[in-house]
PDB file of C-alpha atoms in Angstrom:
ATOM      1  CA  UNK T 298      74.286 114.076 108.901  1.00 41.00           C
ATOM      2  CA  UNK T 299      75.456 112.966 105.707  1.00 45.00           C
ATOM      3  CA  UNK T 300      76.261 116.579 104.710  1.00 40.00           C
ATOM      4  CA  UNK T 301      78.524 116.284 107.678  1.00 41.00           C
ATOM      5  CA  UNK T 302      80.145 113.175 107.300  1.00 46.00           C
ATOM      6  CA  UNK T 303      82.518 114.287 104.831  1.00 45.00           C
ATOM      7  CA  UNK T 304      83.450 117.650 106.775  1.00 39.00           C
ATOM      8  CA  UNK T 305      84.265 116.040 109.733  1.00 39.00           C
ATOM      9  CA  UNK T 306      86.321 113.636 108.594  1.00 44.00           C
ATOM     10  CA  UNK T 307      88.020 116.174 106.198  1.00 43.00           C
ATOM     11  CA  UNK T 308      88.907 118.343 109.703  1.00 40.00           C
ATOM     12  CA  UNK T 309      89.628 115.443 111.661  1.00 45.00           C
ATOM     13  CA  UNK T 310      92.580 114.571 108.981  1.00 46.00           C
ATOM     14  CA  UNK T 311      94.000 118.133 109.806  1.00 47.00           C
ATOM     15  CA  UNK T 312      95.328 116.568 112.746  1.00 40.00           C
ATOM     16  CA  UNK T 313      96.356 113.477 111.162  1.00 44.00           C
ATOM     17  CA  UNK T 314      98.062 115.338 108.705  1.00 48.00           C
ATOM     18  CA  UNK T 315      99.501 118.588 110.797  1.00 44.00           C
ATOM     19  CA  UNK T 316     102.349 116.672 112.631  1.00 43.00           C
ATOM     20  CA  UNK T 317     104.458 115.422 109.636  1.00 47.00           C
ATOM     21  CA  UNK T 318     103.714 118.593 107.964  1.00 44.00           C
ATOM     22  CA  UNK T 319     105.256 120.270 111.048  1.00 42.00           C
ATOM     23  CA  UNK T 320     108.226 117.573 111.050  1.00 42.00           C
ATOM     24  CA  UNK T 321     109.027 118.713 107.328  1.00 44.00           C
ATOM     25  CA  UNK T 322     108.759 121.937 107.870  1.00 45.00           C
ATOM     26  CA  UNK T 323     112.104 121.722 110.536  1.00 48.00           C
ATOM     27  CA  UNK T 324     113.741 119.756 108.479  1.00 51.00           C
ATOM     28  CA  UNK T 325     113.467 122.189 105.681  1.00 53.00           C
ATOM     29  CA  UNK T 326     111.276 120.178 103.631  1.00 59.00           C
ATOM     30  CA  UNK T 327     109.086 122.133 103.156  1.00 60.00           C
ATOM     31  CA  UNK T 328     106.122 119.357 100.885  1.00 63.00           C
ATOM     32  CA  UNK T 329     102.500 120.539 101.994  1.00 75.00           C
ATOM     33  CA  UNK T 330      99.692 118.073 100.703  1.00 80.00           C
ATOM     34  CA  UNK T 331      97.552 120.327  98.663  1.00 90.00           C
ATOM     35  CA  UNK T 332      95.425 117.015  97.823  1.00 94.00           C
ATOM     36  CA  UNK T 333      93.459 114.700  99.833  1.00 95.00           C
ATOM     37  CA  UNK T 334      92.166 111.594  98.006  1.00 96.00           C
ATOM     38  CA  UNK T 335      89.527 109.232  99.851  1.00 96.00           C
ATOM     39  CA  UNK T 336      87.875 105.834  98.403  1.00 97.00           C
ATOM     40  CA  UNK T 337      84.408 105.319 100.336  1.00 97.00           C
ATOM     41  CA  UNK T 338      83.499 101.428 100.872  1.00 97.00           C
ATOM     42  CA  UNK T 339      79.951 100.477 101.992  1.00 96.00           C
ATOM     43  CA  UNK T 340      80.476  97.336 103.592  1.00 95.00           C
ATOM     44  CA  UNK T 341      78.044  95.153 105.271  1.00 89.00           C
ATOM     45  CA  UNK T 342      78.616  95.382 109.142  1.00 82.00           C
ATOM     46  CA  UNK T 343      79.474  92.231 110.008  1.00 90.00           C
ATOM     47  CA  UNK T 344      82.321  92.762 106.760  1.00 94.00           C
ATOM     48  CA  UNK T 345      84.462  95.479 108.715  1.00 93.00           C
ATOM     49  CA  UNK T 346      87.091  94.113 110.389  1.00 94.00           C
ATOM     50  CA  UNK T 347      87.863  91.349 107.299  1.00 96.00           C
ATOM     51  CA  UNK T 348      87.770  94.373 104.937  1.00 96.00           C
ATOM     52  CA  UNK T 349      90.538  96.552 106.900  1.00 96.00           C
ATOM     53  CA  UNK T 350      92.435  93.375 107.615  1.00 96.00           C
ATOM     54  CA  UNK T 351      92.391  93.217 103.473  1.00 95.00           C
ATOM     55  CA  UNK T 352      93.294  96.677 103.416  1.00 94.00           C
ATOM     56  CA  UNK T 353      96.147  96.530 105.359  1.00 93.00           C
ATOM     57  CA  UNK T 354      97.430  93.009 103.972  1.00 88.00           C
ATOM     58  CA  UNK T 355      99.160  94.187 100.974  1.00 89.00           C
ATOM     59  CA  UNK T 356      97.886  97.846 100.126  1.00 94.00           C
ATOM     60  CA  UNK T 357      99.353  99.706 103.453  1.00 95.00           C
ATOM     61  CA  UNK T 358     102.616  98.269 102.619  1.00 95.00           C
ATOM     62  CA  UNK T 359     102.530  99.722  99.080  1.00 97.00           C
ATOM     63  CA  UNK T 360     101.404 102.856 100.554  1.00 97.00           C
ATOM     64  CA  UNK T 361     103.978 102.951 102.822  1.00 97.00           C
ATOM     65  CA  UNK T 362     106.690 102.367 100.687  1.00 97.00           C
ATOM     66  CA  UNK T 363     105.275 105.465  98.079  1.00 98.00           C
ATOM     67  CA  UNK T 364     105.132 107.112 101.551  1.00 97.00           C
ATOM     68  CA  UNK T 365     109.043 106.663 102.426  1.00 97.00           C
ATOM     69  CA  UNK T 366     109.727 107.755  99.288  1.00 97.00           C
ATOM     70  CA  UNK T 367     107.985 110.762  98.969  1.00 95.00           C
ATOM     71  CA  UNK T 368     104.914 109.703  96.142  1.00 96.00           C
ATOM     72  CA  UNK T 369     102.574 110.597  99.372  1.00 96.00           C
ATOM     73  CA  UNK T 370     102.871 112.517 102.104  1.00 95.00           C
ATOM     74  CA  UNK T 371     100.102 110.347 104.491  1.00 95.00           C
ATOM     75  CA  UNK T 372      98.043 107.144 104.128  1.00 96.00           C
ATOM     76  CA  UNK T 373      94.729 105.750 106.768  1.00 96.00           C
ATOM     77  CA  UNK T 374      92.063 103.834 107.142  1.00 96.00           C
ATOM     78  CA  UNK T 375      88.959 105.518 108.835  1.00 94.00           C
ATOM     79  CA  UNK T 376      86.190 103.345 109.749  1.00 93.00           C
ATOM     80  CA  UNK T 377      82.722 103.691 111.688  1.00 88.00           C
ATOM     81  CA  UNK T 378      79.751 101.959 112.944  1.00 77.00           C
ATOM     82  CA  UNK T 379      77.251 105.207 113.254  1.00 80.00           C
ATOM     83  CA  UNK T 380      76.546 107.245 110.409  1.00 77.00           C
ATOM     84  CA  UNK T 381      76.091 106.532 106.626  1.00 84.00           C
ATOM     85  CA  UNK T 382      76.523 103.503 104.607  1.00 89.00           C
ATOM     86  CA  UNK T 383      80.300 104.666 103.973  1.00 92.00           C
ATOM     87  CA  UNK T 384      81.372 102.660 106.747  1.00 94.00           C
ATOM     88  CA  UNK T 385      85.121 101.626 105.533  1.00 96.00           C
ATOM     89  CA  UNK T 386      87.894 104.626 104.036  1.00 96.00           C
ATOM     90  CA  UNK T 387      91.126 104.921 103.228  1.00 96.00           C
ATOM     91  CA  UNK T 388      92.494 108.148 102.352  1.00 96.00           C
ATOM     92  CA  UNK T 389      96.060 109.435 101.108  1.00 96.00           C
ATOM     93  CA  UNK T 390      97.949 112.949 100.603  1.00 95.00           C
ATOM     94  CA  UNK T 391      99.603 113.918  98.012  1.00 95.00           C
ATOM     95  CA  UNK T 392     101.631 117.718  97.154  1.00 93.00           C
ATOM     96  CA  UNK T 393      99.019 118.015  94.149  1.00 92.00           C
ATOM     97  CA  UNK T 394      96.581 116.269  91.484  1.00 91.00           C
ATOM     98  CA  UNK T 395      99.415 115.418  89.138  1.00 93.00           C
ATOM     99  CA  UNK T 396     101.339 113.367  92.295  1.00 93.00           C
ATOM    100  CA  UNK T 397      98.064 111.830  92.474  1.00 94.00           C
ATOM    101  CA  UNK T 398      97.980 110.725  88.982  1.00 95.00           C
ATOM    102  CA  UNK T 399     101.466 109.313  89.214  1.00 96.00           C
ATOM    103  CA  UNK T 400     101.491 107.622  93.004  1.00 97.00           C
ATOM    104  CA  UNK T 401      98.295 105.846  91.956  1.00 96.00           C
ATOM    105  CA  UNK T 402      99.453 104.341  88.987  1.00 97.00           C
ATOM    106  CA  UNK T 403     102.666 103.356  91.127  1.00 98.00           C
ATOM    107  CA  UNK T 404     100.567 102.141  93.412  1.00 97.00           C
ATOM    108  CA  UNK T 405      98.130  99.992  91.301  1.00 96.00           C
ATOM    109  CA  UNK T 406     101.276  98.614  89.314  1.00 97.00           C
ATOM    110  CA  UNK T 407     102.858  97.527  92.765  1.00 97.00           C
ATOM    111  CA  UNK T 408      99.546  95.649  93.702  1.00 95.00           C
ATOM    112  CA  UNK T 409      99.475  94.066  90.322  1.00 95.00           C
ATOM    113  CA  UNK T 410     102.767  92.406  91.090  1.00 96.00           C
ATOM    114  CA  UNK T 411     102.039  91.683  94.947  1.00 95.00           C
ATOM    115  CA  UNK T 412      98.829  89.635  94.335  1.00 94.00           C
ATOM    116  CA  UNK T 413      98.768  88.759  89.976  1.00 94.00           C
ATOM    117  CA  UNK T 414      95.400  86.740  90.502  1.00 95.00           C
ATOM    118  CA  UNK T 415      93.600  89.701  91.977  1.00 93.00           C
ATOM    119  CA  UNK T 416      92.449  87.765  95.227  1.00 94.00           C
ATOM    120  CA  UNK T 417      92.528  89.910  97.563  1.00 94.00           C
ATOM    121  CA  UNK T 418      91.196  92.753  95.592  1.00 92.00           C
ATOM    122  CA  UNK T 419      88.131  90.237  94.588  1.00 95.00           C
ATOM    123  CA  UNK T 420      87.267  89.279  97.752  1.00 96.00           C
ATOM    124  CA  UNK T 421      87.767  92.993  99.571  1.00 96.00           C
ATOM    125  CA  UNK T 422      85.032  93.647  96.385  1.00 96.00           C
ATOM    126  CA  UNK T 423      82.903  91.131  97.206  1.00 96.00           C
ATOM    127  CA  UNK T 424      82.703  92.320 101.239  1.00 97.00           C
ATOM    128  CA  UNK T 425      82.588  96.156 100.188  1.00 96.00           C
ATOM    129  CA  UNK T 426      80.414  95.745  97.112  1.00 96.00           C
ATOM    130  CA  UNK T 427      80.141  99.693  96.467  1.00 96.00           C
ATOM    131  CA  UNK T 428      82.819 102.678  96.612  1.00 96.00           C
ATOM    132  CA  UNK T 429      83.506 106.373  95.748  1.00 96.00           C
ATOM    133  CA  UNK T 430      85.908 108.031  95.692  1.00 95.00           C
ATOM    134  CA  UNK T 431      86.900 112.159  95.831  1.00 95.00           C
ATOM    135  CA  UNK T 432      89.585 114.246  95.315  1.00 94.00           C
ATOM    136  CA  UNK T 433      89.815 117.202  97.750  1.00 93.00           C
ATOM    137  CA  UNK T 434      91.892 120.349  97.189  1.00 92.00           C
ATOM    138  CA  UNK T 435      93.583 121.136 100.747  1.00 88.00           C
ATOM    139  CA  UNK T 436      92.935 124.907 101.386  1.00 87.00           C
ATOM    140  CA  UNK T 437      96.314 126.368 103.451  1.00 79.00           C
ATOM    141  CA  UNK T 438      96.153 129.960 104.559  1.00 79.00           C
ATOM    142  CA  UNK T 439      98.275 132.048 102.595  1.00 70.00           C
ATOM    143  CA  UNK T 440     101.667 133.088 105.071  1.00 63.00           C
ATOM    144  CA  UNK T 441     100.867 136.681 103.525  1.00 55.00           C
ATOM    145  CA  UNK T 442      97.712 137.265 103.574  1.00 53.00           C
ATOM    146  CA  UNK T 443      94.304 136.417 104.306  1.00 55.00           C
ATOM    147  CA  UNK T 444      94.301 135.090 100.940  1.00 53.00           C
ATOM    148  CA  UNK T 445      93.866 131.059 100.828  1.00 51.00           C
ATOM    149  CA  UNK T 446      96.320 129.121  98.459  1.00 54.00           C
ATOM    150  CA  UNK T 447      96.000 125.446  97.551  1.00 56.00           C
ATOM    151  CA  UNK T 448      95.504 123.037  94.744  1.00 51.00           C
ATOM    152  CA  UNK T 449      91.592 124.418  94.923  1.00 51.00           C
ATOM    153  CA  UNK T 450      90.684 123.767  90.816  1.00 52.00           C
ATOM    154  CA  UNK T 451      92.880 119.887  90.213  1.00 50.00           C
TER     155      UNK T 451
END
């Protein structure tokens, strides 16, 4: 199953993903995510709901706000209760490695200033003691071809 865990979640976030893509697209905007980042948490079980209520104190709104202004394309929060020990992620989209580089400095710089003493990043550590984290290239098919373009190699 744990081959599967990642897969599924990857696909499910197709969905997630496939309306604003869609909504850009009419608007002529045309800004496909061609990377998917995602920080796995293993948190105890009875540490879930505190550690997504930490999540979403001040970290969605950051997120958000690189979201409305274009840093990301998408920001969630996936949890589950059957599975692996990767029981709490979050996950964002970005057009390509280098917008990763530069919405998560933004991002960490913004959290810096919304909570100076670290609090609520120390005790979302302390509930959700280990993490990983992976960058995913997005694969599109190619308009073209049957070719497959993305940002495959970073």
């Amino acid at each position: 199953m744990k081959v599967w865990s990642p897969l599924l979640v990857f696909l499910s976030l197709g969905f997630i993903l496939a309306p604003d893509v869609a909504a850009q697209e009419e608007d002529g905007d045309e800004v496909r995510p061609n990377t998917l980042v995602m920080r796995y948490f293993e948190c105890g079980l009875g540490n879930t709901a505190r550690a997504v209520e930490l999540l979403n104190a001040e970290w969605r709104d950051v997120m958000d706000e690189l979201e409305d202004e274009g840093m990301i394309q998408g920001y969630g929060i996936l949890t589950h209760g059957w599975g692996d020990e990767w029981n709490v992620m979050d996950w964002f989209a970005v057009e390509n490695t280098h917008g990763f580089h530069t919405a998560w400095s933004e991002a960490v710089s913004r959290m810096g200033v919304r909570d100076p003493d670290g609090n609520v990043f120390g005790e979302f550590v302390k509930l959700c003691p280990r993490h990983k984290d992976n960058i995913w290239g997005i694969v599109h098919p190619a308009e073209d071809d049957d070719e497959m373009e993305g940002d495959v190699d970073g």
